XYZ file of C-alpha atoms in Angstrom:
673
model
C 74.073 102.420 49.009
C 75.974 104.699 46.202
C 75.220 107.969 48.887
C 76.880 105.187 51.824
C 79.637 104.668 49.767
C 80.789 108.020 48.349
C 79.509 108.114 44.938
C 76.418 109.757 44.529
C 76.917 112.813 46.472
C 79.053 115.195 46.492
C 80.424 114.932 49.963
C 83.287 117.356 51.907
C 84.379 116.826 55.187
C 83.701 118.866 57.728
C 86.188 120.986 59.329
C 86.717 120.218 62.925
C 85.505 116.829 62.843
C 88.493 114.998 61.824
C 89.490 111.058 62.575
C 91.489 110.671 65.486
C 91.824 108.261 68.512
C 89.357 110.959 70.302
C 87.287 111.291 67.554
C 83.522 109.635 66.698
C 84.283 108.913 63.297
C 84.321 110.867 60.101
C 81.651 113.194 59.073
C 81.209 114.888 55.963
C 78.520 117.235 54.426
C 77.014 117.548 50.859
C 78.036 120.440 48.686
C 75.463 121.682 45.876
C 72.750 119.280 46.124
C 68.851 118.880 46.304
C 68.292 119.164 49.953
C 70.834 118.694 52.677
C 72.610 115.745 53.296
C 75.305 114.457 55.632
C 77.211 111.715 56.115
C 79.220 109.315 58.745
C 81.068 106.543 59.457
C 82.919 104.753 62.069
C 83.779 101.433 63.686
C 81.911 100.420 66.968
C 82.081 97.278 69.403
C 78.629 96.211 68.532
C 77.443 93.527 65.942
C 75.292 94.525 63.139
C 71.815 93.054 64.363
C 72.282 95.130 68.029
C 73.707 98.444 65.933
C 70.327 98.322 63.687
C 68.036 97.660 66.601
C 69.550 101.104 68.118
C 69.337 103.142 64.917
C 65.995 102.149 64.077
C 65.206 102.996 67.575
C 65.276 106.595 66.366
C 63.070 108.538 69.362
C 66.038 107.224 71.683
C 68.505 109.022 70.440
C 67.340 111.623 67.902
C 66.904 114.494 70.336
C 64.445 116.294 67.875
C 62.212 113.712 67.720
C 58.713 113.613 69.162
C 57.247 110.655 68.115
C 57.791 107.401 65.239
C 54.578 105.304 64.770
C 55.200 102.520 62.245
C 51.577 101.957 60.983
C 52.167 98.957 58.770
C 54.854 95.869 58.392
C 55.213 93.792 55.302
C 57.596 91.173 55.482
C 59.698 89.974 52.159
C 60.523 87.172 50.660
C 64.290 87.381 51.933
C 63.403 87.948 55.929
C 63.819 91.401 55.595
C 61.013 94.099 56.513
C 58.782 96.727 54.715
C 57.666 99.455 57.215
C 55.284 102.241 56.937
C 56.736 104.881 59.349
C 55.116 108.872 60.480
C 57.392 110.849 62.008
C 57.116 114.140 63.997
C 60.229 116.386 65.046
C 59.786 119.079 67.239
C 60.461 122.936 66.114
C 64.221 124.093 66.598
C 62.271 127.443 68.075
C 59.458 129.425 68.733
C 59.603 131.299 65.115
C 58.809 128.192 63.300
C 56.364 125.340 62.880
C 57.574 121.456 63.550
C 57.905 118.992 60.506
C 56.761 115.561 60.384
C 57.746 112.835 57.474
C 56.071 109.790 55.890
C 58.179 107.384 55.048
C 58.645 103.751 53.437
C 61.716 101.972 55.191
C 63.274 98.552 53.941
C 65.574 96.790 55.971
C 67.370 93.288 54.545
C 70.326 91.693 54.511
C 73.036 90.848 52.166
C 75.170 88.429 50.985
C 78.265 89.358 52.816
C 76.751 89.338 56.491
C 75.885 93.159 56.296
C 72.950 94.874 57.146
C 70.979 97.858 55.035
C 68.241 99.862 56.099
C 66.975 102.654 53.659
C 64.124 105.025 53.771
C 62.632 107.644 52.045
C 59.205 109.928 51.956
C 56.321 108.514 50.084
C 55.156 111.225 47.780
C 53.048 111.805 44.914
C 55.909 111.148 42.683
C 56.853 108.316 44.107
C 53.368 106.726 44.691
C 51.994 104.537 47.628
C 49.660 105.134 50.501
C 49.387 108.863 51.700
C 50.327 109.482 55.222
C 48.837 111.097 57.863
C 47.698 114.807 58.111
C 48.241 116.289 61.608
C 47.356 120.102 61.963
C 50.540 122.506 62.618
C 52.709 120.280 61.110
C 55.142 121.170 58.003
C 55.532 118.102 55.702
C 59.033 117.397 55.145
C 60.450 114.914 52.783
C 63.579 112.149 53.319
C 65.220 111.733 50.334
C 66.982 108.029 50.233
C 68.777 107.687 53.382
C 69.550 104.802 55.079
C 72.550 102.926 57.124
C 74.667 99.953 56.050
C 76.226 97.922 58.993
C 79.010 95.761 58.101
C 80.136 93.166 60.417
C 83.914 93.286 61.397
C 86.280 89.879 61.778
C 86.654 89.606 65.482
C 83.260 91.367 66.385
C 81.941 94.816 65.836
C 80.790 96.619 62.831
C 81.567 99.575 60.508
C 78.959 101.898 60.087
C 77.864 103.783 56.918
C 74.865 106.357 58.142
C 73.503 109.029 55.372
C 70.763 111.382 56.168
C 69.360 113.788 53.340
C 66.048 115.658 53.673
C 64.160 118.391 52.312
C 63.047 120.294 55.484
C 60.911 122.481 53.536
C 62.827 125.595 54.137
C 60.963 127.997 52.627
C 57.866 127.748 54.698
C 59.924 129.546 57.603
C 60.744 133.265 57.660
C 63.337 134.005 55.303
C 66.141 134.681 58.296
C 65.330 131.191 60.149
C 66.188 129.318 56.657
C 70.042 128.842 57.464
C 68.431 125.942 60.264
C 66.445 124.229 57.344
C 69.408 124.486 54.906
C 72.750 123.811 56.625
C 74.183 120.383 56.236
C 76.282 120.827 59.097
C 73.577 121.647 61.679
C 71.735 118.362 59.999
C 75.101 116.303 60.905
C 75.623 117.221 64.360
C 72.051 117.005 64.936
C 71.259 113.465 63.609
C 74.098 112.203 61.772
C 76.733 112.725 64.084
C 74.169 112.117 67.165
C 73.285 108.556 65.806
C 76.901 107.500 65.710
C 77.781 109.063 69.406
C 75.021 107.665 70.559
C 75.700 103.587 69.618
C 79.092 104.472 70.521
C 78.004 105.723 73.829
C 76.443 102.311 74.317
C 79.152 100.423 73.011
C 81.142 102.244 75.851
C 78.389 101.547 78.558
C 78.413 97.400 77.750
C 81.650 97.340 78.079
C 81.510 98.142 81.457
C 84.185 100.793 81.450
C 81.572 103.959 82.469
C 81.800 104.365 86.188
C 78.187 104.844 88.198
C 77.021 108.516 88.922
C 75.261 109.156 92.218
C 75.081 105.745 92.666
C 72.623 104.806 89.437
C 73.382 102.881 85.995
C 74.551 104.780 82.702
C 71.060 103.725 80.884
C 69.010 105.211 84.346
C 71.407 108.390 83.920
C 70.648 108.621 80.170
C 67.006 108.578 80.921
C 67.119 111.439 82.723
C 69.155 113.531 79.692
C 66.301 112.595 77.044
C 63.277 113.200 79.730
C 65.263 116.741 79.901
C 66.034 117.423 76.413
C 62.293 116.475 76.012
C 60.554 118.108 78.376
C 62.421 121.523 76.841
C 60.976 120.548 73.746
C 57.703 119.725 74.440
C 57.580 123.063 76.235
C 59.230 125.128 73.114
C 56.627 123.181 70.744
C 53.573 123.496 73.037
C 51.609 121.051 70.743
C 47.534 121.350 71.365
C 47.096 117.354 71.665
C 49.800 117.195 74.787
C 47.355 119.694 76.443
C 48.949 123.210 75.797
C 46.961 126.272 74.718
C 48.156 130.109 74.631
C 47.081 131.896 77.758
C 44.659 134.747 76.172
C 45.533 137.554 78.657
C 48.523 139.398 77.646
C 50.325 142.564 79.155
C 50.255 144.177 75.372
C 53.356 142.900 74.182
C 54.332 139.911 71.678
C 57.642 139.243 72.585
C 56.488 136.539 75.199
C 54.584 133.736 74.581
C 52.758 132.338 77.598
C 51.164 128.762 77.252
C 49.085 126.607 79.621
C 48.824 123.185 80.243
C 46.487 121.492 82.276
C 46.854 117.591 81.315
C 50.097 117.056 83.336
C 49.543 113.191 83.222
C 50.116 112.908 79.361
C 52.822 115.567 79.230
C 54.637 113.972 82.020
C 54.181 110.764 81.380
C 52.499 107.491 82.547
C 55.286 106.208 84.331
C 56.035 109.510 86.294
C 53.883 110.767 89.209
C 53.019 114.473 88.554
C 51.392 115.384 91.995
C 53.954 117.444 93.706
C 53.393 119.791 90.897
C 49.267 119.773 91.387
C 47.382 120.200 94.717
C 44.069 119.767 95.389
C 43.405 123.524 94.434
C 43.387 122.396 91.270
C 46.059 124.123 88.751
C 48.950 123.275 86.191
C 51.688 124.351 84.093
C 52.567 127.401 82.386
C 55.345 128.205 80.073
C 57.166 131.641 79.009
C 58.965 131.390 76.004
C 60.746 133.300 73.274
C 63.390 133.780 70.768
C 65.494 136.547 69.558
C 68.677 136.830 66.993
C 71.896 137.113 68.360
C 74.996 138.819 66.467
C 78.352 137.511 66.083
C 77.764 135.442 69.722
C 79.590 131.892 69.561
C 76.988 129.870 70.743
C 78.858 127.407 73.424
C 80.546 130.724 74.522
C 77.228 131.961 75.662
C 75.828 128.847 76.850
C 79.513 128.394 78.815
C 78.557 131.740 80.711
C 75.154 130.575 81.211
C 76.334 127.428 83.155
C 79.071 129.015 85.039
C 77.553 131.933 86.392
C 73.953 131.655 86.991
C 74.383 134.376 89.793
C 74.673 136.588 86.793
C 71.102 135.957 85.373
C 68.962 133.940 87.614
C 66.663 135.013 90.288
C 66.891 133.590 93.600
C 62.857 134.451 94.320
C 62.128 132.832 91.185
C 64.354 129.803 92.131
C 62.417 129.299 95.374
C 58.968 129.528 93.892
C 60.277 126.280 91.328
C 61.604 124.353 94.374
C 58.630 124.848 96.353
C 56.388 123.145 93.890
C 58.018 120.205 94.838
C 56.574 120.478 98.258
C 53.474 120.324 100.346
C 54.225 124.399 100.656
C 51.757 127.093 99.610
C 52.880 129.243 96.544
C 54.061 132.543 96.828
C 54.142 134.340 93.995
C 57.693 135.965 93.907
C 58.936 139.302 93.155
C 61.548 139.643 91.009
C 64.919 141.113 92.997
C 67.373 142.922 91.725
C 71.302 142.082 92.143
C 70.761 138.275 91.285
C 71.371 135.424 93.335
C 73.367 135.528 96.602
C 74.206 132.086 97.344
C 77.147 130.219 95.528
C 76.486 127.542 93.001
C 78.054 124.102 93.288
C 78.064 122.109 90.372
C 77.873 118.058 91.230
C 78.998 116.126 87.637
C 76.822 112.793 87.171
C 77.581 111.648 83.903
C 79.077 112.708 80.422
C 79.240 111.176 77.107
C 82.192 109.488 75.312
C 82.644 112.559 73.242
C 82.001 114.902 76.103
C 79.361 116.846 73.812
C 76.855 116.456 76.642
C 77.327 116.222 80.757
C 74.394 115.581 83.195
C 74.987 117.200 86.505
C 73.245 118.566 89.730
C 73.505 122.178 90.551
C 73.217 123.034 94.445
C 72.174 126.129 95.217
C 73.339 127.231 98.521
C 70.405 128.614 100.290
C 71.978 131.713 102.357
C 71.325 133.908 99.643
C 67.669 133.585 100.141
C 65.227 134.940 102.530
C 64.975 133.843 106.041
C 61.488 132.112 105.453
C 63.092 129.743 102.308
C 66.029 128.991 104.629
C 64.044 127.525 107.212
C 62.068 125.828 104.577
C 65.179 124.360 102.802
C 68.918 125.432 103.327
C 69.870 124.493 99.794
C 67.877 123.878 96.574
C 68.799 121.210 93.728
C 68.890 121.421 90.079
C 69.077 118.355 87.359
C 70.805 120.047 84.440
C 71.774 119.096 81.039
C 74.241 121.132 79.232
C 75.044 119.752 75.571
C 77.077 121.325 72.646
C 80.233 123.729 74.536
C 82.557 122.658 72.222
C 83.666 125.796 69.798
C 85.213 123.598 67.560
C 82.418 121.671 66.703
C 80.750 123.110 63.584
C 77.288 123.670 63.258
C 76.460 122.676 66.789
C 73.949 123.594 68.860
C 74.463 124.604 72.459
C 71.896 123.987 74.864
C 71.334 124.335 78.760
C 68.224 122.622 80.604
C 67.546 122.225 83.828
C 64.707 121.206 86.450
C 64.292 121.617 89.992
C 64.458 118.205 92.066
C 64.303 117.294 95.439
C 67.146 116.182 97.956
C 65.530 112.055 97.214
C 66.135 112.790 93.264
C 64.111 109.568 92.821
C 64.459 107.892 89.365
C 60.870 108.721 88.736
C 61.207 112.431 89.940
C 58.534 114.717 87.771
C 60.574 117.179 85.682
C 59.780 120.851 84.567
C 62.455 121.488 82.380
C 63.477 125.271 81.841
C 66.120 126.658 79.668
C 68.382 127.787 76.800
C 69.141 126.493 73.038
C 71.299 128.954 70.880
C 71.708 127.468 67.055
C 73.888 128.876 64.696
C 72.005 130.734 61.574
C 75.568 130.782 59.341
C 78.330 129.018 58.765
C 80.938 128.843 61.501
C 84.069 131.022 60.930
C 87.061 131.236 63.456
C 86.644 133.130 66.796
C 89.568 135.044 67.922
C 91.248 133.441 70.649
C 91.060 136.553 73.001
C 87.057 136.471 72.818
C 87.589 132.254 73.083
C 89.181 133.009 76.856
C 87.211 136.469 77.639
C 86.657 136.634 81.180
C 83.069 137.484 81.104
C 82.342 137.719 84.865
C 85.053 140.390 85.267
C 83.934 141.822 81.834
C 80.109 142.301 83.387
C 81.665 143.635 86.246
C 82.435 146.734 84.117
C 79.222 146.678 82.010
C 78.106 144.801 79.445
C 81.503 144.050 77.554
C 83.327 146.534 80.001
C 85.735 148.275 77.560
C 86.394 149.078 73.870
C 89.465 148.437 71.495
C 90.380 149.951 68.687
C 90.071 147.156 65.481
C 91.361 148.158 61.900
C 89.423 147.969 58.727
C 92.191 144.616 58.049
C 91.077 143.487 61.198
C 90.912 139.722 62.009
C 88.988 138.587 59.158
C 85.767 137.833 61.192
C 82.785 138.109 59.342
C 79.007 138.886 60.284
C 77.535 135.494 62.020
C 74.283 135.215 63.325
C 72.126 132.623 66.055
C 68.835 132.275 67.172
C 68.399 131.954 71.051
C 65.344 130.199 72.297
C 64.589 130.431 75.871
C 61.529 128.668 78.278
C 60.538 128.892 81.311
C 58.293 126.322 82.944
C 56.348 127.493 86.313
C 53.899 125.304 88.013
C 50.591 127.158 89.304
C 47.181 127.032 91.267
C 44.356 128.822 89.220
C 43.454 131.266 91.690
C 47.371 132.616 91.184
C 47.277 131.720 87.585
C 47.657 135.483 86.320
C 49.893 136.759 88.616
C 52.334 133.775 87.802
C 51.966 134.728 83.960
C 52.955 138.316 85.080
C 56.066 136.933 86.951
C 56.686 134.743 84.149
C 56.747 137.205 81.520
C 58.977 139.884 83.409
C 61.372 137.218 84.309
C 61.733 136.257 80.584
C 62.144 139.690 80.009
C 64.881 140.197 82.863
C 66.679 137.519 81.864
C 66.279 138.346 77.809
C 67.935 141.283 78.709
C 70.848 139.890 80.521
C 71.605 138.022 78.058
C 71.718 140.749 75.321
C 74.500 142.519 78.102
C 76.312 139.488 77.952
C 76.017 138.919 74.059
C 77.605 142.522 74.040
C 80.286 141.132 76.017
C 81.011 138.607 74.081
C 80.419 139.840 70.434
C 83.148 141.179 68.072
C 80.278 143.530 66.572
C 81.665 146.979 65.300
C 80.569 150.048 67.533
C 81.941 152.374 64.882
C 83.881 152.027 61.676
C 87.091 151.630 63.851
C 85.808 150.250 67.212
C 84.284 146.792 68.516
C 83.478 145.552 71.802
C 86.130 143.811 74.201
C 87.068 142.975 77.407
C 88.784 145.739 79.416
C 90.427 147.546 79.700
C 89.538 149.965 77.489
C 90.447 151.650 74.277
C 91.410 155.582 73.866
C 88.560 156.179 71.776
C 86.214 154.846 73.855
C 87.871 156.643 76.968
C 87.816 159.381 74.786
C 83.799 158.944 73.828
C 83.231 158.456 77.543
C 85.319 161.662 78.312
C 83.691 163.546 75.755
C 79.951 162.944 76.793
C 81.199 163.778 80.673
C 82.917 167.061 79.999
C 80.383 168.257 77.292
C 77.572 167.628 80.008
C 79.963 169.634 82.438
C 80.711 172.738 80.423
C 76.941 173.165 79.324
C 75.425 172.474 83.115
C 78.454 173.733 85.190
C 78.181 170.509 86.933
C 78.732 166.749 86.895
C 76.446 164.139 85.953
C 75.396 161.925 89.231
C 78.199 159.881 88.754
C 77.345 159.062 92.718
C 74.910 156.502 92.171
C 77.691 154.495 90.792
C 79.376 152.262 92.865
C 82.444 153.972 92.551
C 82.538 157.495 91.924
C 86.591 158.072 91.091
C 86.483 155.279 88.469
C 88.008 155.619 85.154
C 85.163 157.829 82.433
C 84.336 154.795 80.863
C 83.329 152.511 83.949
C 81.327 155.793 85.135
C 79.636 156.148 82.023
C 79.152 152.032 81.756
C 77.617 151.831 85.083
C 75.209 154.840 85.142
C 71.973 154.033 86.343
C 70.011 156.591 83.985
C 70.174 155.314 80.561
C 72.167 157.610 78.504
C 72.423 157.047 74.712
C 73.965 158.818 71.788
C 72.961 159.361 68.435
C 74.451 161.235 64.830
C 73.548 164.926 65.052
C 72.299 164.400 61.151
C 68.815 164.020 60.383
C 67.373 160.947 61.246
C 69.302 160.738 64.622
C 71.212 157.177 64.138
C 71.699 155.520 66.866
C 75.690 154.730 67.647
C 76.305 153.609 71.075
C 74.818 153.504 74.749
C 75.335 152.809 78.430
C 74.637 149.843 80.132
C 70.919 150.837 81.214
C 70.722 152.377 77.649
C 71.047 149.196 75.793
C 68.341 148.001 78.855
C 66.103 150.645 77.761
C 66.703 150.110 73.976
C 66.365 146.036 74.707
C 69.052 145.784 71.647
C 72.973 144.733 71.509
C 75.723 146.969 69.749
C 75.361 144.671 67.130
C 71.866 146.005 65.779
C 71.674 149.379 67.547
C 73.127 151.607 64.639
C 69.482 149.557 62.919
C 67.375 152.038 65.099
C 66.831 155.763 65.098
C 65.449 158.078 67.602
C 62.184 158.316 65.976
C 61.653 154.497 66.747
C 62.350 154.848 70.322
C 60.562 158.370 71.069
C 56.855 158.338 71.141
C 55.240 161.385 69.401
C 55.402 163.664 72.201
C 58.987 163.426 72.814
C 59.760 163.909 69.104
C 57.900 166.990 68.993
C 59.636 168.099 72.574
C 62.693 167.176 70.990
C 62.150 168.757 67.660
C 61.617 171.703 69.583
C 64.484 172.190 71.278
C 67.095 171.433 68.796
C 67.687 174.705 67.803
C 68.630 175.510 71.406
C 70.388 172.308 71.991
C 73.235 173.211 68.913
C 73.281 176.695 69.662
C 73.465 176.632 73.752
C 74.771 172.751 73.859
C 71.744 171.371 76.448
C 68.254 171.299 76.823
C 66.145 169.418 79.307
C 62.609 167.602 78.101
C 59.642 166.617 80.168
C 59.488 162.887 80.975
C 57.277 160.776 78.756
C 57.508 157.470 77.007
C 59.804 155.611 74.698
C 59.446 152.358 72.940
C 62.180 149.407 73.079
C 63.625 147.228 69.687
C 60.808 144.798 70.968
C 58.015 147.298 71.366
C 57.760 147.800 75.299
C 57.227 151.001 76.556
C 59.431 152.435 79.207
C 58.480 155.640 80.916
C 60.890 158.239 82.099
C 60.622 161.227 84.517
C 62.721 163.181 82.307
C 65.020 163.491 79.637
C 68.303 165.643 78.892
C 69.825 166.393 75.673
C 72.827 167.642 75.133
C 75.277 168.068 72.199
C 78.761 166.347 72.920
C 81.834 167.467 71.309
C 85.601 166.903 70.833
C 88.542 167.584 71.969
C 88.837 170.115 68.985
C 84.991 171.158 69.621
C 83.883 169.714 66.818
C 80.617 168.390 67.525
C 80.712 164.369 67.523
C 77.029 163.086 68.285
C 74.053 163.831 70.416
C 73.521 162.592 73.965
C 70.288 161.549 76.020
C 69.824 160.702 79.381
C 66.488 159.048 80.691
C 66.065 159.926 84.060
C 64.561 157.696 86.719
C 63.106 155.095 83.702
C 61.116 151.863 83.841
C 59.326 149.454 81.732
C 55.400 150.073 81.904
């Protein structure tokens, strides 16, 4: 009660969550207390008993909640109840383990008609029975938390919500600890989510919510919950749901492949999974990975992925996923370069009151597919859930989840959700308005981020921030095609990750050099000069131009030509250790890194032993004559993947004054092994 009324914790109101006509309520977070805590208060047009019923049904509104088991109920003399509760939550990423809680919850009425619901963990220090022990879960603690629900004159309720937890952050890798130590993330994912859900129910109960696609709001809300839950199931891959790791591997550890041959338990008893599984036997396969992003606003990245699906999605994979809903035989697709050729049409279905989440149908028009696929179905459809794309919401997780559906779109349609989740790791800082309004589609047309511009040391005051991106794609498979589907899934997720890294470079204000950072076109004088020096130095040393002809426009600017060249070109320092400084688009692809992280790499980590020896042997020639040709070989990306190349060309890059600037290496006709 003291936390709810504001005296037991040092509360700080969240910036960007101020009360107003369109605000869900007042949101505050803890400052300098044990664990992390968040508090919300707001007015809703529901009676206290209804509010209590909704709040106690945590699985209906807390998207990270996997299960809630009330193991024992004890009535109290004043008409209240004491409950012993075991709760499991999903893992936030593929890089950390999920949490579980063992708590006591007390519900009671007060003399003024208010309801109070308090909850806290049962531990060795508090006494009481010991709760269930489940493998693969980390036990977390609920510090005194709960809900105070006061009736209002004329109807409705004033709600006070307090969440105070210790998520055992020391059990996760240090880089991920901000996920478990951030009261802002707790506020967004749990505290504010509860208040928003109650307000949504009240709004629907008023009859003001229009029906979408002829369905009642509760049905559409169920679809949103199923999409979110299915994606969480895929990310966590719990063994008791039937998930197990696929033993075969291609040698790289960046992509995790899990399979599930128990679809009934996974999809649910109320849903028919039969379209996904033929009489030949099969199951569900999930390819998933997590990666760190530097200086990438989660909302902007997810908004781009939603609005520009053609930049990252492969039509063959979409067609394969759509085929799982039909009786047609499976054909494992080969990935195609160039992305989806057809148009994407977004058909809105529902939007929450706070507009933090939207449900929509995506129609992929069929003229981008092969002739056989067009005959099979002219269009394909996805049910899609998008959330957290408000850039002004501090600590918000941005998510894009989608699943193939057929045209009938039945209420019990089976769903295999795939998608993206981006969670900020650090406190949110202001993003320059130029970055917020960046047209990423046009930026990508000239490469990952297009041009470059200068930034003075005083700059805009932004500091380095990080996010963790989790990608999970699910596919159905028949047993005889399992290995082929696994190979396709690995290749597809890696390709999507590489594209996302390029997108991240386009929207990241990370420094390229001491005074240069990536921005949208037109390019800066510094960037144009660098590209000009690279091309001019190559021409001076060889007497010929770099083969710009395999770019789209050989008459373009030096920066555009450099960026879009198909061979990977990377630049590094001339001093020992050869620290990497920059690359073209193909160079960042072969390195599998971003502008923010490229300077953490050294050339010796990229070249294998043979490549290093060849470069060291030719280095005196390069410094004296300016250029040397190196034999083909194998190099390694920052993620440990190997790529082969037919030949490497190394040359000294000099500036306008003739002073050496850097060493450039071009890997000719490279490909991942």
